[in-house]
Coordinates of C-alpha atoms and ligand atoms in Angstrom, one line a residue:
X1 CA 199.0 48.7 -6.0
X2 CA 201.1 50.7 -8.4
X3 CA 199.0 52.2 -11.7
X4 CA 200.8 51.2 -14.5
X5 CA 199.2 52.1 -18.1
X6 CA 198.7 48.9 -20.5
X7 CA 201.4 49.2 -23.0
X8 CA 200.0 50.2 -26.6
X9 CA 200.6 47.7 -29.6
X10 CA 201.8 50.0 -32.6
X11 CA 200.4 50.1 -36.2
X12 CA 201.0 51.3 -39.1
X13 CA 200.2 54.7 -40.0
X14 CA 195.8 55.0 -40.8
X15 CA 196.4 57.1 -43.9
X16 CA 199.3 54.8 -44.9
X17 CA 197.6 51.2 -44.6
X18 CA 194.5 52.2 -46.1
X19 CA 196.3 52.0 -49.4
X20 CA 197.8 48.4 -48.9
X21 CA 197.3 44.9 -48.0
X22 CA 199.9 44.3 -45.1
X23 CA 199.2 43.8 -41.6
X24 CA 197.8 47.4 -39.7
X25 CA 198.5 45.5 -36.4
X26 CA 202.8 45.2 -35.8
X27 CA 202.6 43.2 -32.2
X28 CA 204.7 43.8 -29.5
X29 CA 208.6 44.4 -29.9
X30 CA 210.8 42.3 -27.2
X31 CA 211.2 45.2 -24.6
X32 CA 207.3 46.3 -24.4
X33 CA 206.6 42.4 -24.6
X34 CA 208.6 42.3 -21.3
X35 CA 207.2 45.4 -19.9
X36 CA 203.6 44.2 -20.3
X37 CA 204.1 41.1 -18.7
X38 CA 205.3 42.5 -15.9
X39 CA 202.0 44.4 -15.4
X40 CA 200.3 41.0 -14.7
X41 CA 200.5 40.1 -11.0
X42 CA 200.0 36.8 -11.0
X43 CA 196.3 36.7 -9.2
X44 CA 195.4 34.2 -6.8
X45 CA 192.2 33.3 -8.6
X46 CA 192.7 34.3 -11.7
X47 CA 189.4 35.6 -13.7
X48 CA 191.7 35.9 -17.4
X49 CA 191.7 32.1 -17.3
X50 CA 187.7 31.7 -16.9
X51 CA 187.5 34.2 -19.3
X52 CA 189.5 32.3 -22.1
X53 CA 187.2 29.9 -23.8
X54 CA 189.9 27.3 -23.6
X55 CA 191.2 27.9 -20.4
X56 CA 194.9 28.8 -21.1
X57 CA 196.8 29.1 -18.4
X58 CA 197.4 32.9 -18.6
X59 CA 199.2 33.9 -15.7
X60 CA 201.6 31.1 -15.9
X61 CA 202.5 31.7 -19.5
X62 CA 203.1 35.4 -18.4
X63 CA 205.5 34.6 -16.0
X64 CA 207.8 32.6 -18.4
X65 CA 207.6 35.7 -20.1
X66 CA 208.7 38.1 -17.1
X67 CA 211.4 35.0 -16.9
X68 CA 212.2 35.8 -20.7
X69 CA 211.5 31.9 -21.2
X70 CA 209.8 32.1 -24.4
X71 CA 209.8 28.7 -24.9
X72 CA 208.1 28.0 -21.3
X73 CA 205.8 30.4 -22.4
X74 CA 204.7 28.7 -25.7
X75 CA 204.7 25.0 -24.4
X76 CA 202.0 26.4 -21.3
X77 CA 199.5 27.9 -24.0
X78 CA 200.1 24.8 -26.3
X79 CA 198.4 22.5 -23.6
X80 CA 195.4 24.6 -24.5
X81 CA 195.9 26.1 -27.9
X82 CA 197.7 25.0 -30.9
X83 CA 196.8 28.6 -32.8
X84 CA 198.5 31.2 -30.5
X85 CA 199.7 32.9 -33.5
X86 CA 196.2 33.2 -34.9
X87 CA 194.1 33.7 -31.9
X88 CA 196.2 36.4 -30.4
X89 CA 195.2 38.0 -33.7
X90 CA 191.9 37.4 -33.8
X91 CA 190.4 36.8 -30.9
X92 CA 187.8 39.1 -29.3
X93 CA 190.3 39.4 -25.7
X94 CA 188.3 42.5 -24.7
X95 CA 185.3 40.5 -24.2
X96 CA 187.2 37.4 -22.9
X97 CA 190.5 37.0 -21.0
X98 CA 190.9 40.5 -21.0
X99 CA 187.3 41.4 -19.6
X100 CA 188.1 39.7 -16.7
X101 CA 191.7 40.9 -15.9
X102 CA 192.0 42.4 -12.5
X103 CA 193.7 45.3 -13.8
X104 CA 190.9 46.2 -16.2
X105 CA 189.0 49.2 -14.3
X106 CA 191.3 50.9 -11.7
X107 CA 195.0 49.5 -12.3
X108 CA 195.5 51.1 -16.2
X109 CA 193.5 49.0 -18.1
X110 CA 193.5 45.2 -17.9
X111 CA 196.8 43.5 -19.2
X112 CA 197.4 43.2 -23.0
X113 CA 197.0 39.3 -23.3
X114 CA 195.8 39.0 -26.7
X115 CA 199.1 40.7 -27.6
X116 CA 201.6 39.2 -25.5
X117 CA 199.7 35.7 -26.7
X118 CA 200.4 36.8 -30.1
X119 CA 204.2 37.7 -29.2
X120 CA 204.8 34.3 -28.1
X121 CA 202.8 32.8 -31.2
X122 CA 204.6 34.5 -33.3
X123 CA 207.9 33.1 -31.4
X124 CA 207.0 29.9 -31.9
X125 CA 206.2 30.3 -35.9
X126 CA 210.1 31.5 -36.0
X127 CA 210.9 27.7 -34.9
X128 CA 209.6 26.5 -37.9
X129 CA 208.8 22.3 -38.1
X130 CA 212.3 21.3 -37.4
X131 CA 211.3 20.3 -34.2
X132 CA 208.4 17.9 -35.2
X133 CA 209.0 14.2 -35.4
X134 CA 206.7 12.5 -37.6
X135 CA 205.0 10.0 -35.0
X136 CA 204.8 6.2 -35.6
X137 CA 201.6 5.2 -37.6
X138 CA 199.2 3.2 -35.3
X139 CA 197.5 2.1 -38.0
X140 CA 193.8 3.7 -37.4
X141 CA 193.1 6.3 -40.1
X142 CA 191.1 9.4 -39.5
X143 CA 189.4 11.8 -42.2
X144 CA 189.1 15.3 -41.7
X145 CA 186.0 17.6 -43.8
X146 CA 187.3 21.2 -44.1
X147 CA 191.0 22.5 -43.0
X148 CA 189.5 26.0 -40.7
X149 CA 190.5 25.8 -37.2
X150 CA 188.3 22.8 -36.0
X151 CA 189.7 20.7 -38.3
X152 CA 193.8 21.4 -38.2
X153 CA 193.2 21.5 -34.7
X154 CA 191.7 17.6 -34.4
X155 CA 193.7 17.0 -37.4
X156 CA 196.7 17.9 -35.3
X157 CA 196.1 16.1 -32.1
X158 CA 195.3 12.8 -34.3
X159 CA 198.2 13.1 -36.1
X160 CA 200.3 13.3 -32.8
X161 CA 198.7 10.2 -31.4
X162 CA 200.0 8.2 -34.4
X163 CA 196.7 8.1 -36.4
X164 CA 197.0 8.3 -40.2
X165 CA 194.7 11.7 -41.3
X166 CA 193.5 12.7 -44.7
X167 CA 192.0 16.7 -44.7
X168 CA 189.5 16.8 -47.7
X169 CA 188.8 20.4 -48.5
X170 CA 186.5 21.7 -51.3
X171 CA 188.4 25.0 -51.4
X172 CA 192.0 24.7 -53.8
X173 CA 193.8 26.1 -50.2
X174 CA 193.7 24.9 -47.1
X175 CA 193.2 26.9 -44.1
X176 CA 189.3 28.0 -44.2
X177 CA 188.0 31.0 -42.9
X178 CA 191.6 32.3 -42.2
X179 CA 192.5 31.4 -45.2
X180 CA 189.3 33.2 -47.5
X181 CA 187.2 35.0 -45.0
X182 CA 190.1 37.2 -42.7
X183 CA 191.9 39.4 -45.0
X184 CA 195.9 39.7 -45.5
X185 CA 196.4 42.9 -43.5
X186 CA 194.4 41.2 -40.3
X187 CA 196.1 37.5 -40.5
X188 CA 198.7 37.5 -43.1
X189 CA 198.5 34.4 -44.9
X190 CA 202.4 33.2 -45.4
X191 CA 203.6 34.6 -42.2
X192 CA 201.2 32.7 -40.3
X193 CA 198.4 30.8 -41.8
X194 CA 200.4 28.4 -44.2
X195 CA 203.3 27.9 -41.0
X196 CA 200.9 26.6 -39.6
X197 CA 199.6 24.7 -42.2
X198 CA 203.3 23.4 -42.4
X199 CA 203.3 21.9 -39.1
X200 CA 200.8 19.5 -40.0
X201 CA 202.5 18.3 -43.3
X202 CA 205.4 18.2 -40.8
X203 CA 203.2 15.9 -38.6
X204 CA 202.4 13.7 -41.6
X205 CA 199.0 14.9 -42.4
X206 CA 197.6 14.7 -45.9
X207 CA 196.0 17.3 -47.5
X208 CA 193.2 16.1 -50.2
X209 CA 192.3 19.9 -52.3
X210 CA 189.5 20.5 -54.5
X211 CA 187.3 17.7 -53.0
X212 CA 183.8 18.4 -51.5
X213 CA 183.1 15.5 -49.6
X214 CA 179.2 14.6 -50.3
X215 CA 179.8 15.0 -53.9
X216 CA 182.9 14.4 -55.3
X217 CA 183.6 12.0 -52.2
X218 CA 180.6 10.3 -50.2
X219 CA 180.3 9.9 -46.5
X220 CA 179.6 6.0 -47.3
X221 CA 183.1 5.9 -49.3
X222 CA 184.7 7.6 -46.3
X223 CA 183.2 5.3 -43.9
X224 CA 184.9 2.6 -45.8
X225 CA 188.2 3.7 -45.7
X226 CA 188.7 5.4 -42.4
X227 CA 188.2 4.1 -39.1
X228 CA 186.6 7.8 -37.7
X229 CA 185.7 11.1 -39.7
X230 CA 185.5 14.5 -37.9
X231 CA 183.3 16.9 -40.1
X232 CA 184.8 20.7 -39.3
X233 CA 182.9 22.0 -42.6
X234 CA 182.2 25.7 -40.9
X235 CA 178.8 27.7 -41.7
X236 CA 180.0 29.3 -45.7
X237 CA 176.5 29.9 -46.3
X238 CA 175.6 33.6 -46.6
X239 CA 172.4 35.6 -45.3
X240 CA 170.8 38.4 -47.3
X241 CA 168.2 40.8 -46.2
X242 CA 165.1 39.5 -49.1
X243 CA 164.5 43.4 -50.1
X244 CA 163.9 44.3 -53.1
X245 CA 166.6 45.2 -55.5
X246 CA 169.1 42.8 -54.0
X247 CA 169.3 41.0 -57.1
X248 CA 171.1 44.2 -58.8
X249 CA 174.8 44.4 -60.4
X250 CA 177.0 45.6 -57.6
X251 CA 175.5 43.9 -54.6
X252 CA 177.0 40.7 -53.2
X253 CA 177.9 38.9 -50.1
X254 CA 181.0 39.7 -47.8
X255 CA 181.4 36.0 -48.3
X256 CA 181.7 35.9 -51.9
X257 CA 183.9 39.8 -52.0
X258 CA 186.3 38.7 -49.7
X259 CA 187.0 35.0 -50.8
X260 CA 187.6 36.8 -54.4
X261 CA 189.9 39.7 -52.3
X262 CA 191.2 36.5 -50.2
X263 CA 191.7 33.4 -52.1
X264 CA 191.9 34.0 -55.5
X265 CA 194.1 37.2 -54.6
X266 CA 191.7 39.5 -56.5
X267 CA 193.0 42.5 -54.7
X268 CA 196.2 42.0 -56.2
X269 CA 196.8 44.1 -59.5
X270 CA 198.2 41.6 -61.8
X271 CA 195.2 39.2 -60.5
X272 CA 193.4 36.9 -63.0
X273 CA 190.0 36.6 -60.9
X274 CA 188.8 40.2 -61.1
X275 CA 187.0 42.0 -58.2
X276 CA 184.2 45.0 -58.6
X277 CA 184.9 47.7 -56.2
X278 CA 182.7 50.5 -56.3
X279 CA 183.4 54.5 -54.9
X280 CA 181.1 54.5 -53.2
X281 CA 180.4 51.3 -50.9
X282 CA 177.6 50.7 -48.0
X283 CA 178.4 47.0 -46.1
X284 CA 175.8 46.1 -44.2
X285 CA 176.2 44.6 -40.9
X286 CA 178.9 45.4 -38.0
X287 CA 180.5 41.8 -37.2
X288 CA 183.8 41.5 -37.8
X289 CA 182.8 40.0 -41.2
X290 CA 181.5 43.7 -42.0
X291 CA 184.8 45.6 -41.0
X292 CA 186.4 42.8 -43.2
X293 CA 184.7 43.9 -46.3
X294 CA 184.7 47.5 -45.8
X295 CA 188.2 47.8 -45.2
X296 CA 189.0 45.6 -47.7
X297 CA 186.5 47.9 -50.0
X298 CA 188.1 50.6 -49.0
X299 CA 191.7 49.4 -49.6
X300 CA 190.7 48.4 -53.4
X301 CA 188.6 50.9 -54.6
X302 CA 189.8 54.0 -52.5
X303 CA 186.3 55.5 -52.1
X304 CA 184.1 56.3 -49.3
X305 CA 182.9 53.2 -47.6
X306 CA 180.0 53.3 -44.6
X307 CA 179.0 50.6 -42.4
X308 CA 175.2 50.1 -42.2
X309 CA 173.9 49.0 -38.7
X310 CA 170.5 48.8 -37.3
X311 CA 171.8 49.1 -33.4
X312 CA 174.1 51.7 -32.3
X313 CA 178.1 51.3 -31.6
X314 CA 177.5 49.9 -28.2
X315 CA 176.0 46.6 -30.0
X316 CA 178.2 46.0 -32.6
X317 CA 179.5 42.6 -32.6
X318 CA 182.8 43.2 -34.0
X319 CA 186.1 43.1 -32.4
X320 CA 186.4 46.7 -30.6
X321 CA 190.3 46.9 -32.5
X322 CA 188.7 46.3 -36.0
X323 CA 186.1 49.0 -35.2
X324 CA 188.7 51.5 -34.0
X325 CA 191.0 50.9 -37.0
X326 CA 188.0 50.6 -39.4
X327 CA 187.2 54.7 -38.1
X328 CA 191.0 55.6 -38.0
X329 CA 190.9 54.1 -41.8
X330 CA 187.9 56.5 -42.7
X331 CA 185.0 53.8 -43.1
X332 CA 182.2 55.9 -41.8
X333 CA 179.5 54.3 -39.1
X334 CA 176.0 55.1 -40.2
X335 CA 174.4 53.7 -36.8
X336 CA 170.3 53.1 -35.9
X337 CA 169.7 52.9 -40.0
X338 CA 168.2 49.8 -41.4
X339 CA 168.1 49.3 -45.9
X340 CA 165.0 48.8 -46.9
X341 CA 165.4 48.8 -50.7
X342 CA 168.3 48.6 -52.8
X343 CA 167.6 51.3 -55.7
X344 CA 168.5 51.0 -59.3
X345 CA 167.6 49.9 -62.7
X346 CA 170.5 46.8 -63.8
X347 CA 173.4 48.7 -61.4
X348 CA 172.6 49.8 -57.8
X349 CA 172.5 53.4 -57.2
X350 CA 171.0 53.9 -53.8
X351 CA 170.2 52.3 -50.6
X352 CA 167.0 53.0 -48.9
X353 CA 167.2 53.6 -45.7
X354 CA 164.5 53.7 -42.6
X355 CA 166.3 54.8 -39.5
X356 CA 165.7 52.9 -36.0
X357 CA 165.1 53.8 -32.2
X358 CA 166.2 51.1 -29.7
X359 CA 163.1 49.5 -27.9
X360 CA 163.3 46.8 -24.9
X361 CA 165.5 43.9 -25.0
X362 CA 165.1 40.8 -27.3
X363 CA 165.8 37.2 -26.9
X364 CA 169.8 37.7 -27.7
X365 CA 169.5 40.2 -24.6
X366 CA 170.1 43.4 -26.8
X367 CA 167.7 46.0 -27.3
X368 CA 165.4 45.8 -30.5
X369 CA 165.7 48.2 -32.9
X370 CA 162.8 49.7 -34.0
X371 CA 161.8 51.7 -37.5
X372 CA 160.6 55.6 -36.9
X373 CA 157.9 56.3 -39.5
X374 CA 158.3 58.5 -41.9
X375 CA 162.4 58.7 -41.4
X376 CA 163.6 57.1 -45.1
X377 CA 165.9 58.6 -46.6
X378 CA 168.4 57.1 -49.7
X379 CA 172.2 57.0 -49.4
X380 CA 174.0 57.3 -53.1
X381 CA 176.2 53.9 -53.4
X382 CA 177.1 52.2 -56.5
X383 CA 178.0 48.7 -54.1
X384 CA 176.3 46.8 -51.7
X385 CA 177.9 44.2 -49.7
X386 CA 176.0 42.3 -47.4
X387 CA 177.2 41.2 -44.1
X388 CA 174.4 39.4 -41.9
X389 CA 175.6 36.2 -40.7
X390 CA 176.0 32.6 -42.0
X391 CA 174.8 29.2 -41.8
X392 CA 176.2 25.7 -43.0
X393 CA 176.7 24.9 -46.3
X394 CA 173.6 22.3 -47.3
X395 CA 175.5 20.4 -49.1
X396 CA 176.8 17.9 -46.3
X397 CA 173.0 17.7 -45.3
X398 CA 171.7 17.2 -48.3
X399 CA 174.2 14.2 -49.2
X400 CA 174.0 12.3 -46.1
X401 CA 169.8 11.2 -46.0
X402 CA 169.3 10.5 -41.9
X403 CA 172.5 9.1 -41.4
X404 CA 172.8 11.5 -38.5
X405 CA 170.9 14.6 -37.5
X406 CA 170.6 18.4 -37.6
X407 CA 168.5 20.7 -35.8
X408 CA 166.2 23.0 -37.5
X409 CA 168.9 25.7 -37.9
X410 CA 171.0 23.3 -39.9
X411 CA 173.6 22.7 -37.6
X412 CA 174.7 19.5 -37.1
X413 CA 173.8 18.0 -33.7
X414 CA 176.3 16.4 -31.5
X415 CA 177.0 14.9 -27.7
X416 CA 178.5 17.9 -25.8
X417 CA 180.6 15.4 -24.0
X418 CA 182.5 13.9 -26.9
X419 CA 181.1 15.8 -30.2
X420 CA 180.1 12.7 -31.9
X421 CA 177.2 13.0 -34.5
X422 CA 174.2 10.8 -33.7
X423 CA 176.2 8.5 -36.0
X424 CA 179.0 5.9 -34.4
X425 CA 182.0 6.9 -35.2
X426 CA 181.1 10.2 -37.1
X427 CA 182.1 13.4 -35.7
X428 CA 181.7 17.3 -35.8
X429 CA 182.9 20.5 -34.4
X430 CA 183.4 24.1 -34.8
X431 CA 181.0 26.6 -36.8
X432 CA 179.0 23.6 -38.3
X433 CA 177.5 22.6 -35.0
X434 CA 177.4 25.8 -33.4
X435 CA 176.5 28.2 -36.2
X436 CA 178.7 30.9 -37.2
X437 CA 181.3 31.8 -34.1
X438 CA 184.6 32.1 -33.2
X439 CA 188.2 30.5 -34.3
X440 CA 189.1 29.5 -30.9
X441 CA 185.7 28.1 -30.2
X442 CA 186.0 26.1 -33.8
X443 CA 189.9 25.1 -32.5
X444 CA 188.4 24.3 -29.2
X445 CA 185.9 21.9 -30.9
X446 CA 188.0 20.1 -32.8
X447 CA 190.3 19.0 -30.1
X448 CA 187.6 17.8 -27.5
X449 CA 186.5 15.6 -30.6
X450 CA 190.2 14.6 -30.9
X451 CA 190.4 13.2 -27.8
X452 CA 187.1 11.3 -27.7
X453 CA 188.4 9.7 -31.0
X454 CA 191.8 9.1 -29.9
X455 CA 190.1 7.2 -26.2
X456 CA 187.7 4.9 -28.1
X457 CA 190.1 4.0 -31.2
X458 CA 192.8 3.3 -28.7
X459 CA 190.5 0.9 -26.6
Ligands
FAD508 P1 185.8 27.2 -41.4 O1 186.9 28.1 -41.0 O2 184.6 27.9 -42.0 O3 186.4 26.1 -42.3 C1 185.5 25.1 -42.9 C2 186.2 24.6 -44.1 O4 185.5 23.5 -44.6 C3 186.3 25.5 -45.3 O5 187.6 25.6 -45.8 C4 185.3 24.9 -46.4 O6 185.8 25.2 -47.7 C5 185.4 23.5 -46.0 N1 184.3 22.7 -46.4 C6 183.0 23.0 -46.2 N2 182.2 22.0 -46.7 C7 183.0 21.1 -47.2 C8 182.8 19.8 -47.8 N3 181.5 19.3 -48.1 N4 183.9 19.1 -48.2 C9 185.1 19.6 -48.0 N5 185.4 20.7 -47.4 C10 184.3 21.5 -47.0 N6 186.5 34.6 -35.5 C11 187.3 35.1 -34.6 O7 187.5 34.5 -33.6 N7 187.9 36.4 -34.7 C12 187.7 37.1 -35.9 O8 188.3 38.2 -36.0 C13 186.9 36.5 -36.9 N8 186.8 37.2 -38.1 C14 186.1 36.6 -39.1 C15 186.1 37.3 -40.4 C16 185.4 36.7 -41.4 C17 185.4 37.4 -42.7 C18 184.7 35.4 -41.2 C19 183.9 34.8 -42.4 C20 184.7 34.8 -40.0 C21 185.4 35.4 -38.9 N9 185.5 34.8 -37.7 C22 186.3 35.3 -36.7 C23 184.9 33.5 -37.5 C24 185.8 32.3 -37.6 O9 186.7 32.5 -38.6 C25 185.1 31.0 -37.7 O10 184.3 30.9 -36.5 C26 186.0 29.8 -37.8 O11 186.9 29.9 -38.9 C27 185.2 28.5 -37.9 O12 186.1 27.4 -38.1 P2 185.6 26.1 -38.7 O13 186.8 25.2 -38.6 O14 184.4 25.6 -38.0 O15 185.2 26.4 -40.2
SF4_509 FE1 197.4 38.6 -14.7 FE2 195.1 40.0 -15.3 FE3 195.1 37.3 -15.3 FE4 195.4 38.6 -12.9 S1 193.6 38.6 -14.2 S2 196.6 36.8 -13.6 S3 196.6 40.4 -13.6 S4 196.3 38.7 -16.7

């Protein structure tokens, strides 16, 4: 078979997007669209669809493309997905779809799907919602808690079955973690997040802001009123290290620096809601969380920023394109170093460091890292963002008593089958059942609990 190299997505210029907010990543243009999907030859058994967590049919959607059926193309990947636009952004494809793709080791590298996924999302955003008929009402109504992925996605699929859905959401936007967590140059917000967003207005879906349901609604008053409630309230909760001097000005959570950068637009300059962005800026962590803040540091306050990481690169959880545009922006790696102490008097100054040797594998399968004695050593910084993971907000668990359960992690426990609660009628999905994850895993969740509403409030 003929070697044919994957075709390359272009960006914008490293030295040039480092000093602004709009997207680094410019997708495929119609002619290397076309090109690409002709690399894909259509296997027999093909391993990209295992690989997809939701099982889009990958070569068949390809193949409308090599047809130049664009439509085809987006109506195959909306039987599984109703975010192509999104996902093809930010999914990690090199360690699903594309980590499968027969083409991967010998035949030029395996076939761009994220991109071509994101070329037809992108399509189908151009359509608008002039399209979408607002179904007949059934009559049934459906809450939603929290507008991320899980819950536009059940929201959605409700809506198109004729159910009447209200989305509460504590935040004054709607759109979750793409909304405050992913920053503007990643997943641009009006190009693609509030389209989306539209579609479901379009579908007749109401949108309740400002309301945290457990205080300024209760899960009793809900019951009252709706007939079946999906919680999709995500894991907002951050992690810190408990060292000592994490109490100092200047260090805060990614969650809290971007949702500032994010949501209340703090990285504009006429901004109301300021933002502190130091010179000289040490995230620690290396999700994609932790390339989220240090670009974005990096982008606001134009000094040196370093990622802090206890493993080495091969370990790093993050997206391999946000690590490889986080080096081409000139965020340094400082790999096999773990803080210890955050130095200072009221302002940070310094992060203590102790550095690490990898030892034999832990549970999670990775190798532990291990101190070296006698190896600290301080790296000057005047911020500290911390990047270590999430877990769900307690506030849904602290308002609901034992009306359903959740395990010892705080995760909300559900039937794999159907993702109801323990409670009748009460349902949950996305990164508040399975910890902090990923968007098509949350979009995933929140249409298996669609169905399973839709089957028993049709019967
Ligand atoms: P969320 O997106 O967290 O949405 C939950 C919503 O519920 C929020 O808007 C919240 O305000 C609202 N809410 C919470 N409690 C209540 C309440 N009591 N009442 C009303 N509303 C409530 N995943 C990827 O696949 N690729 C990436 O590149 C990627 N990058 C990421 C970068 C960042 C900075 C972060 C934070 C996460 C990233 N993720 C990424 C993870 C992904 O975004 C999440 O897994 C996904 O958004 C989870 O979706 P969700 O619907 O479960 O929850
Ligand atoms: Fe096409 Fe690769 Fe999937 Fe085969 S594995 S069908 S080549 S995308």
């Amino acid at each position: 078979m003929e070697i044919v190299e994957r075709h390359k997505v272009k960006a914008q210029d490293p030295e040039v997007r480092s000093h602004n907010f709009d997207e680094v990543s410019l997708g495929f243009d119609d002619e290397t669209a076309l090109l690409e999907a002709q690399r894909c030859i259509n296997c027999k058994n093909p391993q990209c669809v295992q690989g997809c967590p939701v099982n889009i049919n990958i070569p068949g959607f390809i193949a409308k493309l090599k047809e130049k059926d664009k439509d085809g193309a987006l109506s195959i990947i909306n039987e599984s997905s109703l975010l192509p636009a999104i996902c093809g952004r930010v999914c990690p494809q090199e360690r699903q779809c594309e980590e499968r793709c027969i083409r991967k080791l010998k035949l030029g590298g395996s076939v761009a799907i994220g991109a071509l996924e994101r070329y037809v999302g992108d399509y189908g955003l151009t359509k608008g919602t002039k399209d979408i008929v607002k179904p007949q009402k059934n009559g049934k109504r459906v809450a939603v808690v929290g507008s991320g992925p899980s819950g536009l996605a059940c929201a959605a699929d409700c809506a198109k079955a004729g159910f009447d859905v209200t989305i509460f959401e504590a935040f004054h936007k709607a759109g979750g973690v793409l909304t405050y967590g992913i920053p503007e140059f990643r997943l641009p917000k009006d190009k693609v997040v509030k389209k989306e967003i539209e579609k479901l207005n379009a579908l007749g879906v109401t949108f309740k802001l400002n309301t945290i349901v457990g205080k300024t609604i209760t899960f009793d008053e809900l019951e009252e009123e709706f007939d079946a409630i999906f919680i999709g309230s995500g894991a907002g909760l951050p992690m810190f290290m408990n060292i000592p001097g994490e109490n100092l000005n200047g260090v805060s959570s990614a969650n809290e620096f971007l949702t500032r950068s994010n949501l209340m637009g703090a990285y504009k300059e006429d901004a109301i809601t300021p933002i502190y962005c130091g010179k000289k800026v040490a995230v620690i962590g290396a999700g994609n969380v932790a390339m989220d803040a240090a670009r974005t540091a990096k982008r606001i306050g134009g000094g040196e920023v370093y990622i802090i990481y206890r493993r080495s690169r091969e370990e790093m959880p993050a997206r391999a394109e946000e690590i490889e545009h986080a080096e081409e922006e000139g965020i340094k790696l400082v790999l096999l170093t773990n803080p210890v102490e955050m130095l200072g008097d009221k302002q940070v100054t310094a992060l203590k460091c102790v550095k690490m040797a990898l030892g034999e594998p832990d549970a999670s399968g990775r190798r532990r890292p291990e101190p070296i004695e006698g190896s600290e050593f301080e790296i000057e910084v005047d911020q500290v963002i911390v990047a270590l993971g999430t877990s769900p907000n307690p506030i849904i668990r602290n308002s609901v008593g034992n009306m359903f359960e959740f395990s010892k992690k705080g995760t909300i426990v559900v039937n794999e089958e159907t993702n109801m609660t323990t409670h009748e009628g009460i349902y949950a999905g996305g990164d508040a059942v399975t910890g902090a994850a990923t968007v098509i895993l949350a979009m995933g969740a929140g249409r298996k609990a669609a169905k399973a509403i839709i089957e028993k409030l049709s019967k």
